[in-house]
Coordinates of C-alpha atoms in Angstrom, one line a residue:
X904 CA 16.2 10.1 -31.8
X905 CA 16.6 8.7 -35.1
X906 CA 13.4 7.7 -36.7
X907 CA 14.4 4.7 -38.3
X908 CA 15.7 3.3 -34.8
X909 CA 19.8 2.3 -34.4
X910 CA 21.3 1.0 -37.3
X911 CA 22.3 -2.4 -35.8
X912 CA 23.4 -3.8 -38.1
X913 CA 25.9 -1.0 -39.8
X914 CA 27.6 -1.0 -36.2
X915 CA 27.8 -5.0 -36.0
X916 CA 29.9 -4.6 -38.8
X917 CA 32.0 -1.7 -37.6
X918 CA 32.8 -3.7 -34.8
X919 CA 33.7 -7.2 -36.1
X920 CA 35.8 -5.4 -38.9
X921 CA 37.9 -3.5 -36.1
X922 CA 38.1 -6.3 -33.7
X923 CA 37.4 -9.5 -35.5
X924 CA 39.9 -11.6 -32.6
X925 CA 42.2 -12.4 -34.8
X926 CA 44.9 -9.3 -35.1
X927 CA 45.6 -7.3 -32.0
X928 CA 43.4 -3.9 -31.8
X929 CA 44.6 -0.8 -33.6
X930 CA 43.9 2.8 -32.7
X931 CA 41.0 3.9 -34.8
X932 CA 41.3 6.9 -37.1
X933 CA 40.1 10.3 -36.4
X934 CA 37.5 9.5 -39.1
X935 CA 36.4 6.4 -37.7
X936 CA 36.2 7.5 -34.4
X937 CA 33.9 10.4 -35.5
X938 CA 32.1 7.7 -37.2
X939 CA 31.4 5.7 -34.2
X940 CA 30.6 8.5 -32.2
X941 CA 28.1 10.5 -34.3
X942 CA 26.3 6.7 -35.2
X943 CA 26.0 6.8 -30.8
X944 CA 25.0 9.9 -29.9
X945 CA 22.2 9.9 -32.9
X946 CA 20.6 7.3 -30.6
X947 CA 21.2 9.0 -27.0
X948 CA 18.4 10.8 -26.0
X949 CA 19.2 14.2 -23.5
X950 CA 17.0 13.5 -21.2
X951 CA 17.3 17.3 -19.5
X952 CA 17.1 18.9 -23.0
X953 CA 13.9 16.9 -23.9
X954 CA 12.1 17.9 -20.2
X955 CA 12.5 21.1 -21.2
X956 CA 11.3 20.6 -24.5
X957 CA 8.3 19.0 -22.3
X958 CA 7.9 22.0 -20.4
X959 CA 8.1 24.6 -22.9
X960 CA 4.5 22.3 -24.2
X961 CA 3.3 22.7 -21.0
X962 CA 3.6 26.4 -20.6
X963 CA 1.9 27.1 -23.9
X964 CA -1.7 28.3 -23.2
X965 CA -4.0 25.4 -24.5
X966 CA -6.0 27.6 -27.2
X967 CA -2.1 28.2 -28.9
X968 CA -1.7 24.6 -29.0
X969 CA -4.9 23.2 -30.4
X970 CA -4.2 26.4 -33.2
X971 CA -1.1 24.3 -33.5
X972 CA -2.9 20.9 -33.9
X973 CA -1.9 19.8 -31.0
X974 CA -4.8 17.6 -29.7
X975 CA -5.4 16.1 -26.0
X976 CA -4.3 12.7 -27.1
X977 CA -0.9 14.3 -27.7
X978 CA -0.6 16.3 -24.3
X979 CA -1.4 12.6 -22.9
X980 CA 1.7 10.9 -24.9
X981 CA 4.1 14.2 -24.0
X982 CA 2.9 13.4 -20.1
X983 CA 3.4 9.7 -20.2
X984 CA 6.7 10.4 -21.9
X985 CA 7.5 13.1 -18.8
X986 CA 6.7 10.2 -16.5
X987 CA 9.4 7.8 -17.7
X988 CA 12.0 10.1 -17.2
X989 CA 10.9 11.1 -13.8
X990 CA 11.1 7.9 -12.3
X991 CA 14.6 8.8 -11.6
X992 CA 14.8 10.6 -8.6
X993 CA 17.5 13.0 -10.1
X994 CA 15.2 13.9 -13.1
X995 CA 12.0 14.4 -10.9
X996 CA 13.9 16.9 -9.0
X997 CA 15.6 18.4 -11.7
X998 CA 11.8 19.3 -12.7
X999 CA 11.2 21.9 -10.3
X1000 CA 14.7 23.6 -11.9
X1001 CA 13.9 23.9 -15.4
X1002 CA 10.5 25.2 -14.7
X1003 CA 8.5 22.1 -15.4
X1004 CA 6.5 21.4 -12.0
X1005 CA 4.4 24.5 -12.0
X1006 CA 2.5 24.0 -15.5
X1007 CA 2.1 20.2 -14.4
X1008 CA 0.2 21.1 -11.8
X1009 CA -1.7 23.5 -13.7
X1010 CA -2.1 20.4 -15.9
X1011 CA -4.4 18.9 -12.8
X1012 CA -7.1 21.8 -13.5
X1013 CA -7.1 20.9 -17.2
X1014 CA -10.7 20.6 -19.0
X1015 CA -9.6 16.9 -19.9
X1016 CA -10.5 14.8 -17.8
X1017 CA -7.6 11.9 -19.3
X1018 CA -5.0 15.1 -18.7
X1019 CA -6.1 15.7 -15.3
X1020 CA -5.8 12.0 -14.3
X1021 CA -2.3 11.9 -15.9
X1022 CA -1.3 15.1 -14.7
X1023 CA -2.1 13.0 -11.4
X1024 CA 0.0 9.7 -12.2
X1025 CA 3.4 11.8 -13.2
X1026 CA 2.8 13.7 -9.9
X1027 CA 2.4 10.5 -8.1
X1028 CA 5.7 9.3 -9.8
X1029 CA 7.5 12.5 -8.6
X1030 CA 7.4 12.7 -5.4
X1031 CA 6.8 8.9 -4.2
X1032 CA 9.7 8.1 -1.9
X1033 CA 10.9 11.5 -2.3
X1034 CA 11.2 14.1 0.7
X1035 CA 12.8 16.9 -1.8
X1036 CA 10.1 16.9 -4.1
X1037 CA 7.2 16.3 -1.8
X1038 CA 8.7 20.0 -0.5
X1039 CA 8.1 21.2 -3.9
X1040 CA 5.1 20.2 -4.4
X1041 CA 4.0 21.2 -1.3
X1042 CA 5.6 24.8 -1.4
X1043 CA 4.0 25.2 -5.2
X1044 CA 0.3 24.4 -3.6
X1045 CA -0.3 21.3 -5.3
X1046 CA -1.9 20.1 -2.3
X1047 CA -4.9 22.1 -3.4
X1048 CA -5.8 20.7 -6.8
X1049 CA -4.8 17.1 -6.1
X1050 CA -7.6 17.4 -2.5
X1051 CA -10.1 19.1 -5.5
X1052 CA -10.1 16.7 -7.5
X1053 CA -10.1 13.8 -5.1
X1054 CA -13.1 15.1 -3.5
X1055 CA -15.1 16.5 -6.7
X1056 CA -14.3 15.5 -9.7
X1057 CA -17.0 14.2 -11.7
X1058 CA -14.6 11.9 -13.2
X1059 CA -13.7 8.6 -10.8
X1060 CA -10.5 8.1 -12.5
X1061 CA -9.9 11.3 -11.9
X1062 CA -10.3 11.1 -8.4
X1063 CA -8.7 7.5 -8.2
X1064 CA -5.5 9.5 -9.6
X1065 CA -5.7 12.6 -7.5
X1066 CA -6.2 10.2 -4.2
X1067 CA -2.7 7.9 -5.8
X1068 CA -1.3 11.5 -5.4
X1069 CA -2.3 12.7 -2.0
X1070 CA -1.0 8.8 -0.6
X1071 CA 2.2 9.7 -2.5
X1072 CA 2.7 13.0 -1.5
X1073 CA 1.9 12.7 2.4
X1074 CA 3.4 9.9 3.1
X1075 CA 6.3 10.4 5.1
X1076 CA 5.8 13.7 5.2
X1077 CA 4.5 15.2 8.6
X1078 CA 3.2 18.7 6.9
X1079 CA 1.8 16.9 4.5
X1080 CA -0.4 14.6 6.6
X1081 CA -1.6 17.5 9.1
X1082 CA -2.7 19.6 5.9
X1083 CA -4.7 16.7 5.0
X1084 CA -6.3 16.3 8.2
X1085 CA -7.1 20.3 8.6
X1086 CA -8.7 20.0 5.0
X1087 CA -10.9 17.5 6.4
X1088 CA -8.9 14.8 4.2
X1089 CA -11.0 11.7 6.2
X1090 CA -14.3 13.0 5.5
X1091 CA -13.5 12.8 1.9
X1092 CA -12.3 9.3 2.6
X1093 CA -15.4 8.7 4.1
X1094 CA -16.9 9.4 0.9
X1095 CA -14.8 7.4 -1.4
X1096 CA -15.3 4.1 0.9
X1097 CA -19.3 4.9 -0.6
X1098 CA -18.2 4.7 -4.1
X1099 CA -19.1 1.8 -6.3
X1100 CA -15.9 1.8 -7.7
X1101 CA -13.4 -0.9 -6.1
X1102 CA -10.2 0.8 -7.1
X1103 CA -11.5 4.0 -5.7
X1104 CA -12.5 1.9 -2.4
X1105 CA -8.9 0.0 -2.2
X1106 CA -6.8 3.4 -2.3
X1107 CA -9.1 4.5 0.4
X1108 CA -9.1 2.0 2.6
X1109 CA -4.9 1.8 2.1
X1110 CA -4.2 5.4 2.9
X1111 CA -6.7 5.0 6.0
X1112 CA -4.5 2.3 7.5
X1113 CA -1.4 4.1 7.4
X1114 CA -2.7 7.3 8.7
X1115 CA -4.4 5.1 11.6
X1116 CA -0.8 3.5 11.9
X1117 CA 1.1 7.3 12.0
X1118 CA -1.4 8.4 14.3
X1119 CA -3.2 6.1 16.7
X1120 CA -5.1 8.9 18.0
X1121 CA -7.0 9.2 14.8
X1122 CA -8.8 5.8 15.5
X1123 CA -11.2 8.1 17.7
X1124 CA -11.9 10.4 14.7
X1125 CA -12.3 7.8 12.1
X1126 CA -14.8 6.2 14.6
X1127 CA -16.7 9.4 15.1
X1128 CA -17.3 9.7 11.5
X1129 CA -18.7 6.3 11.3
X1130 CA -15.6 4.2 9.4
X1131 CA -16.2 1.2 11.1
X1132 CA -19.5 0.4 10.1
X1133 CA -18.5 1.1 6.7
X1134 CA -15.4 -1.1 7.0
X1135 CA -17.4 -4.0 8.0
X1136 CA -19.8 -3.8 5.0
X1137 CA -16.7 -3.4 2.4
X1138 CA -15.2 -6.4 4.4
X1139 CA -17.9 -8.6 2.8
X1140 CA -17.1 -6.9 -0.4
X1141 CA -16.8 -9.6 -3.6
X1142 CA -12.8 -8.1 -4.0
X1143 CA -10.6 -10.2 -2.0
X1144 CA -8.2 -6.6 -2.0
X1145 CA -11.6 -4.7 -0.7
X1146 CA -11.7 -7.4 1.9
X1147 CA -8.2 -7.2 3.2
X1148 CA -7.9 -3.6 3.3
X1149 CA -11.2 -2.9 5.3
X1150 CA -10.0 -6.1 7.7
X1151 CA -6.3 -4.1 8.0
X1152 CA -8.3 -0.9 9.1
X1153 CA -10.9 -2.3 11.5
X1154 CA -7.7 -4.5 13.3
X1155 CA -6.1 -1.3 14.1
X1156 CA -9.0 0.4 15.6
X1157 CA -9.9 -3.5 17.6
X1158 CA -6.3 -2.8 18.9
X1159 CA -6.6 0.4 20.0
X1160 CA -10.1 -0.2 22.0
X1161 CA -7.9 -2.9 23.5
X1162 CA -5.3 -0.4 24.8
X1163 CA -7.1 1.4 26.4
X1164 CA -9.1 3.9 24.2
X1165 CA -13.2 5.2 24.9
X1166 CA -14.1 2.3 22.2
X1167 CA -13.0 2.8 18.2
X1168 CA -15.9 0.4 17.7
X1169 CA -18.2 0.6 20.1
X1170 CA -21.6 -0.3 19.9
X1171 CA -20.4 -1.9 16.5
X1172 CA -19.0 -4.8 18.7
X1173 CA -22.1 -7.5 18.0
X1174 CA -22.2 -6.6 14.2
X1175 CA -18.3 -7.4 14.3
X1176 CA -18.7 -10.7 16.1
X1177 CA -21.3 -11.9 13.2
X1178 CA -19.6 -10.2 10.1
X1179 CA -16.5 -12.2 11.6
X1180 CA -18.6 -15.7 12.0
X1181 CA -20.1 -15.4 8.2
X1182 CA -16.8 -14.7 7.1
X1183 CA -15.2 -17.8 8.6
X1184 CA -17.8 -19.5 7.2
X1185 CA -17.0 -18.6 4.1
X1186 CA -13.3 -19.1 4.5
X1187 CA -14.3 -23.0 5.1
X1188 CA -16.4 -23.1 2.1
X1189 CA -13.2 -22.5 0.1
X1190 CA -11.4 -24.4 -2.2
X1191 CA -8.4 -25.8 -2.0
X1192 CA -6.8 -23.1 -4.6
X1193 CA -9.0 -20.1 -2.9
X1194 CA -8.0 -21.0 0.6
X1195 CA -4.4 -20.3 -0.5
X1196 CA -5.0 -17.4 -2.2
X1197 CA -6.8 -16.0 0.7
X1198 CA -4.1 -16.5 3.1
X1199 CA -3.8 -13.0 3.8
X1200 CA -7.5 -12.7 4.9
X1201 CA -7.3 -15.9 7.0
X1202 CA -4.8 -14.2 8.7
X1203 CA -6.7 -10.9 9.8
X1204 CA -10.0 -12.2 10.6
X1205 CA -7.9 -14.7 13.1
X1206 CA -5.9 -11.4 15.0
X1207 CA -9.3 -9.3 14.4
X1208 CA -11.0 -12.6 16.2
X1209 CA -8.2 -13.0 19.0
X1210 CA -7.8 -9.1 19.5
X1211 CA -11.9 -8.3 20.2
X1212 CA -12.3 -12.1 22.1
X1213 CA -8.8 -12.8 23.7
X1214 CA -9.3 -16.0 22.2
X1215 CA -8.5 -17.6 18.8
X1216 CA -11.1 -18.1 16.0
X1217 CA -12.2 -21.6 14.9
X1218 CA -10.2 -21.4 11.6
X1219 CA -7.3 -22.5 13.9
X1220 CA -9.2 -25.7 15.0
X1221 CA -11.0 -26.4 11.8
X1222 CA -6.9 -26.6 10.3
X1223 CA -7.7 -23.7 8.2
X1224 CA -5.7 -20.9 9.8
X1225 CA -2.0 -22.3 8.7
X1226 CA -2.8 -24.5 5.6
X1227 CA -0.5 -28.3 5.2
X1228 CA 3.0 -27.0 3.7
X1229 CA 2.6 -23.1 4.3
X1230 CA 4.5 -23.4 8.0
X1231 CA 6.9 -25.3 6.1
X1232 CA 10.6 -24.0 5.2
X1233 CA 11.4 -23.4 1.4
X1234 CA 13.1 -26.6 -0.5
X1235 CA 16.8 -26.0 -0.2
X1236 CA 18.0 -26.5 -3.4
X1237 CA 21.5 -24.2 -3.3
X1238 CA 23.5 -25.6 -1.1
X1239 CA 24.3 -28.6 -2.1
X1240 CA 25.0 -26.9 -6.0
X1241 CA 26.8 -24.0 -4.6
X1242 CA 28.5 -25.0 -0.7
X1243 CA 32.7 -25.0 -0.8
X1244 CA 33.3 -28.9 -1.1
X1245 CA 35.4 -28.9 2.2
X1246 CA 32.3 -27.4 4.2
X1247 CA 30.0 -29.9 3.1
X1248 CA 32.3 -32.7 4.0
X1249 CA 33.1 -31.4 7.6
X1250 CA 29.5 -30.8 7.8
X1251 CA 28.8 -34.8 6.8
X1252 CA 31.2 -36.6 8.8
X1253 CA 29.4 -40.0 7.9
X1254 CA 30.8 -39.0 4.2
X1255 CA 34.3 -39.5 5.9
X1256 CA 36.5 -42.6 4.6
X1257 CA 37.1 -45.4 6.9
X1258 CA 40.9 -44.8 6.6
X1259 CA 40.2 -41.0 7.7
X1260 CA 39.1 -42.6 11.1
X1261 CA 42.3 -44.2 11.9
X1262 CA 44.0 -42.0 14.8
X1263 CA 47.1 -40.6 13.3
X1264 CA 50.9 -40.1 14.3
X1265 CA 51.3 -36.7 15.8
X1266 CA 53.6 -34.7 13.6
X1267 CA 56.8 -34.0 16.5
X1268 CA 59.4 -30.8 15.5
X1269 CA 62.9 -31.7 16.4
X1270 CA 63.9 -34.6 17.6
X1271 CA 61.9 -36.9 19.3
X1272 CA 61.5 -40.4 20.9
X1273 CA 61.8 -43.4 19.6
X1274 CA 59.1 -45.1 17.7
X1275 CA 58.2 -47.6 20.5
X1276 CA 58.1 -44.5 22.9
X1277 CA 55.8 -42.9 20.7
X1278 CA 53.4 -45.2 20.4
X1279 CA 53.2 -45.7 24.0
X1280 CA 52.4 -41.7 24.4
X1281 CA 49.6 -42.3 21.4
X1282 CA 48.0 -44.9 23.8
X1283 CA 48.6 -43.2 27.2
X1284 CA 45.0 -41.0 26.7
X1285 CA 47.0 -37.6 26.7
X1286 CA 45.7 -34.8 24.9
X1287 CA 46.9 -31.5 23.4
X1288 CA 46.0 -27.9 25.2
X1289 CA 44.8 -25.2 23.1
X1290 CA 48.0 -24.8 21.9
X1291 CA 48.2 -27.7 20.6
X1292 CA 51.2 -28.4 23.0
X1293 CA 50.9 -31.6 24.5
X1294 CA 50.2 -32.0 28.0
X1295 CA 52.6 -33.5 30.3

């Protein structure tokens, strides 16, 4: 790209001096139209031709590029740079092609600890919503590192990333889920629900509800390896996020003790029942503006309440369960700018004129009866059929 930027201003010009309005357009010369075309193309970036250019970095062994000057801050700019133009779909997968998935991955093993966590985010970005990627990922073993690093690095952020990853990459994605599981992905969750970092505990306690959602048989395992009693402490976490989560986990195991399962809580029940009281409590200690940003949390610890006690909780007695306005339909404020005028009227009779009421003369084809006669067929209570065909 040009380093200066576009030259604005030199193009405004172009343009108003070829098509100013006021003469009818003219086919430009060969000159011009070179001119126009090189001043374009000097701000078009090839997006294929620069991930190569990325990737060609990438494959360089890291001793050859700090020889170069190349320092980690700039493999962190080339990565960020990588992950903008893999946000398309087309570009992610187009990756794989020119050679540029392998030494990303490598990137995850990287002695950086900022390169390993952005190694992570780009990967994220690739194959999120993406079934073809995910495959390539997958078939290149990057699996492997991102599990590594989510369960030792010595870096959180590290971990936070590589776990981003994994939710990225298995979601969706059946082979992906059941390596997890054999690698004994929950025991590492299990772990990062301990951590003292909150963004580390929210990504946890997310990919644990939609594995739990995949497969309802896991509420047994989870249980076993003693989730529950650590979702009920992170439920009376100080992050409202932490508290939601770890409510969205412990509803689905409450559910599936209620269908018919040996217990996802068990002996857990009691502590439940008072972890669900304190936290009711709390809810009614709220303020106004806090009660409406909890909404979320009002409404799990009610379905938690109802789904353990086959009863609702006291937040729907104390008024504090659906809040004065939130049950309440949005404002309509497009139809009456934006409705056809002819619907709205049929829609207001009332808005009718009084002469519209007056019962009119039926318009007759050919020849018909005399006035008087007319009339007296207007006032004889006959109708039309569905025809329109009057009835005789």
């Amino acid at each position: 790209m040009a380093k200066d930027g576009p030259n604005w201003e030199g193009l405004l010009k172009w343009s108003l001096a070829h098509a100013d309005g006021t003469q009818p357009p003219r086919n430009l010369s060969e000159e011009d139209r070179r001119w126009f075309m090189e001043a374009m193309q000097s701000q078009t970036v090839d997006v294929i031709k620069r991930m190569k250019e990325i990737t060609l970095v990438m494959q360089t062994p890291e001793q050859v590029l700090e020889a170069q000057g190349v320092t980690p801050a700039d493999i962190e700019d080339i990565l960020d740079e990588l992950q903008e133009h893999v946000e398309s779909i087309d570009m992610a997968n187009d990756l794989h092609s020119i050679g540029g998935l392998v030494p990303l991955l490598g990137y995850l093993k990287n002695s950086h600890a900022n390169i390993r966590a952005k190694a992570a985010e780009v990967v994220a970005t690739i194959v999120q919503n993406n079934p073809r990627s995910q495959q390539l990922v997958m078939e290149a073993n990057g699996l492997e590192p991102l599990l590594s690093n989510f369960t030792s690095d010595p870096d959180v952020a590290v971990q936070t990333k590589a776990l981003g990853a994994l939710s990225s990459l298995i979601r969706h994605n059946k082979p992906g889920i059941t390596a997890f599981r054999l690698a004994n992905g929950y025991a590492a969750l299990r772990d990062a629900l301990g951590s003292d970092s909150v963004r580390f505990q929210r990504k946890a306690l997310n990919l644990i509800h939609y594995l739990l959602r995949e497969n309802n048989s896991d509420c047994n395992v989870v249980s076993e390896l003693g989730f529950p009693r650590m979702m009920m402490h992170l439920a009376s976490s100080e992050d409202a996020e932490v508290r939601e989560a770890a409510f969205r986990g412990l509803l689905e195991l409450a559910r599936d003790k209620t269908e018919g399962a040996n217990g996802s809580l068990g002996e857990e029940d009691e502590k439940l029942k008072q972890l669900l009281q304190e936290r009711i409590k709390g809810i009614s200690l709220m303020s106004p503006e806090d009660l409406a940003a909890a909404w979320e949390e009002r409404q799990l610890v009610d379905s938690l309440w109802n789904t353990c006690y086959k009863e609702p909780s006291s937040l729907r007695e104390k008024g504090l369960l659906v809040l004065p306005g939130e049950d309440a339909l949005p404002p309509d404020v497009a139809s009456k700018h934006f409705e056809p005028p002819l619907r709205a009227w049929a829609a207001n009779p009332s808005a009718k004129s009084p002469s519209s009421e007056k019962k009119q003369t039926p318009l007759l084809l050919g020849s018909g009866p005399p006035p008087d006669a007319a009339d007296g067929r207007n006032n004889s209570g006959e109708g039309e059929d569905a025809n329109g065909q009057l009835n005789g």
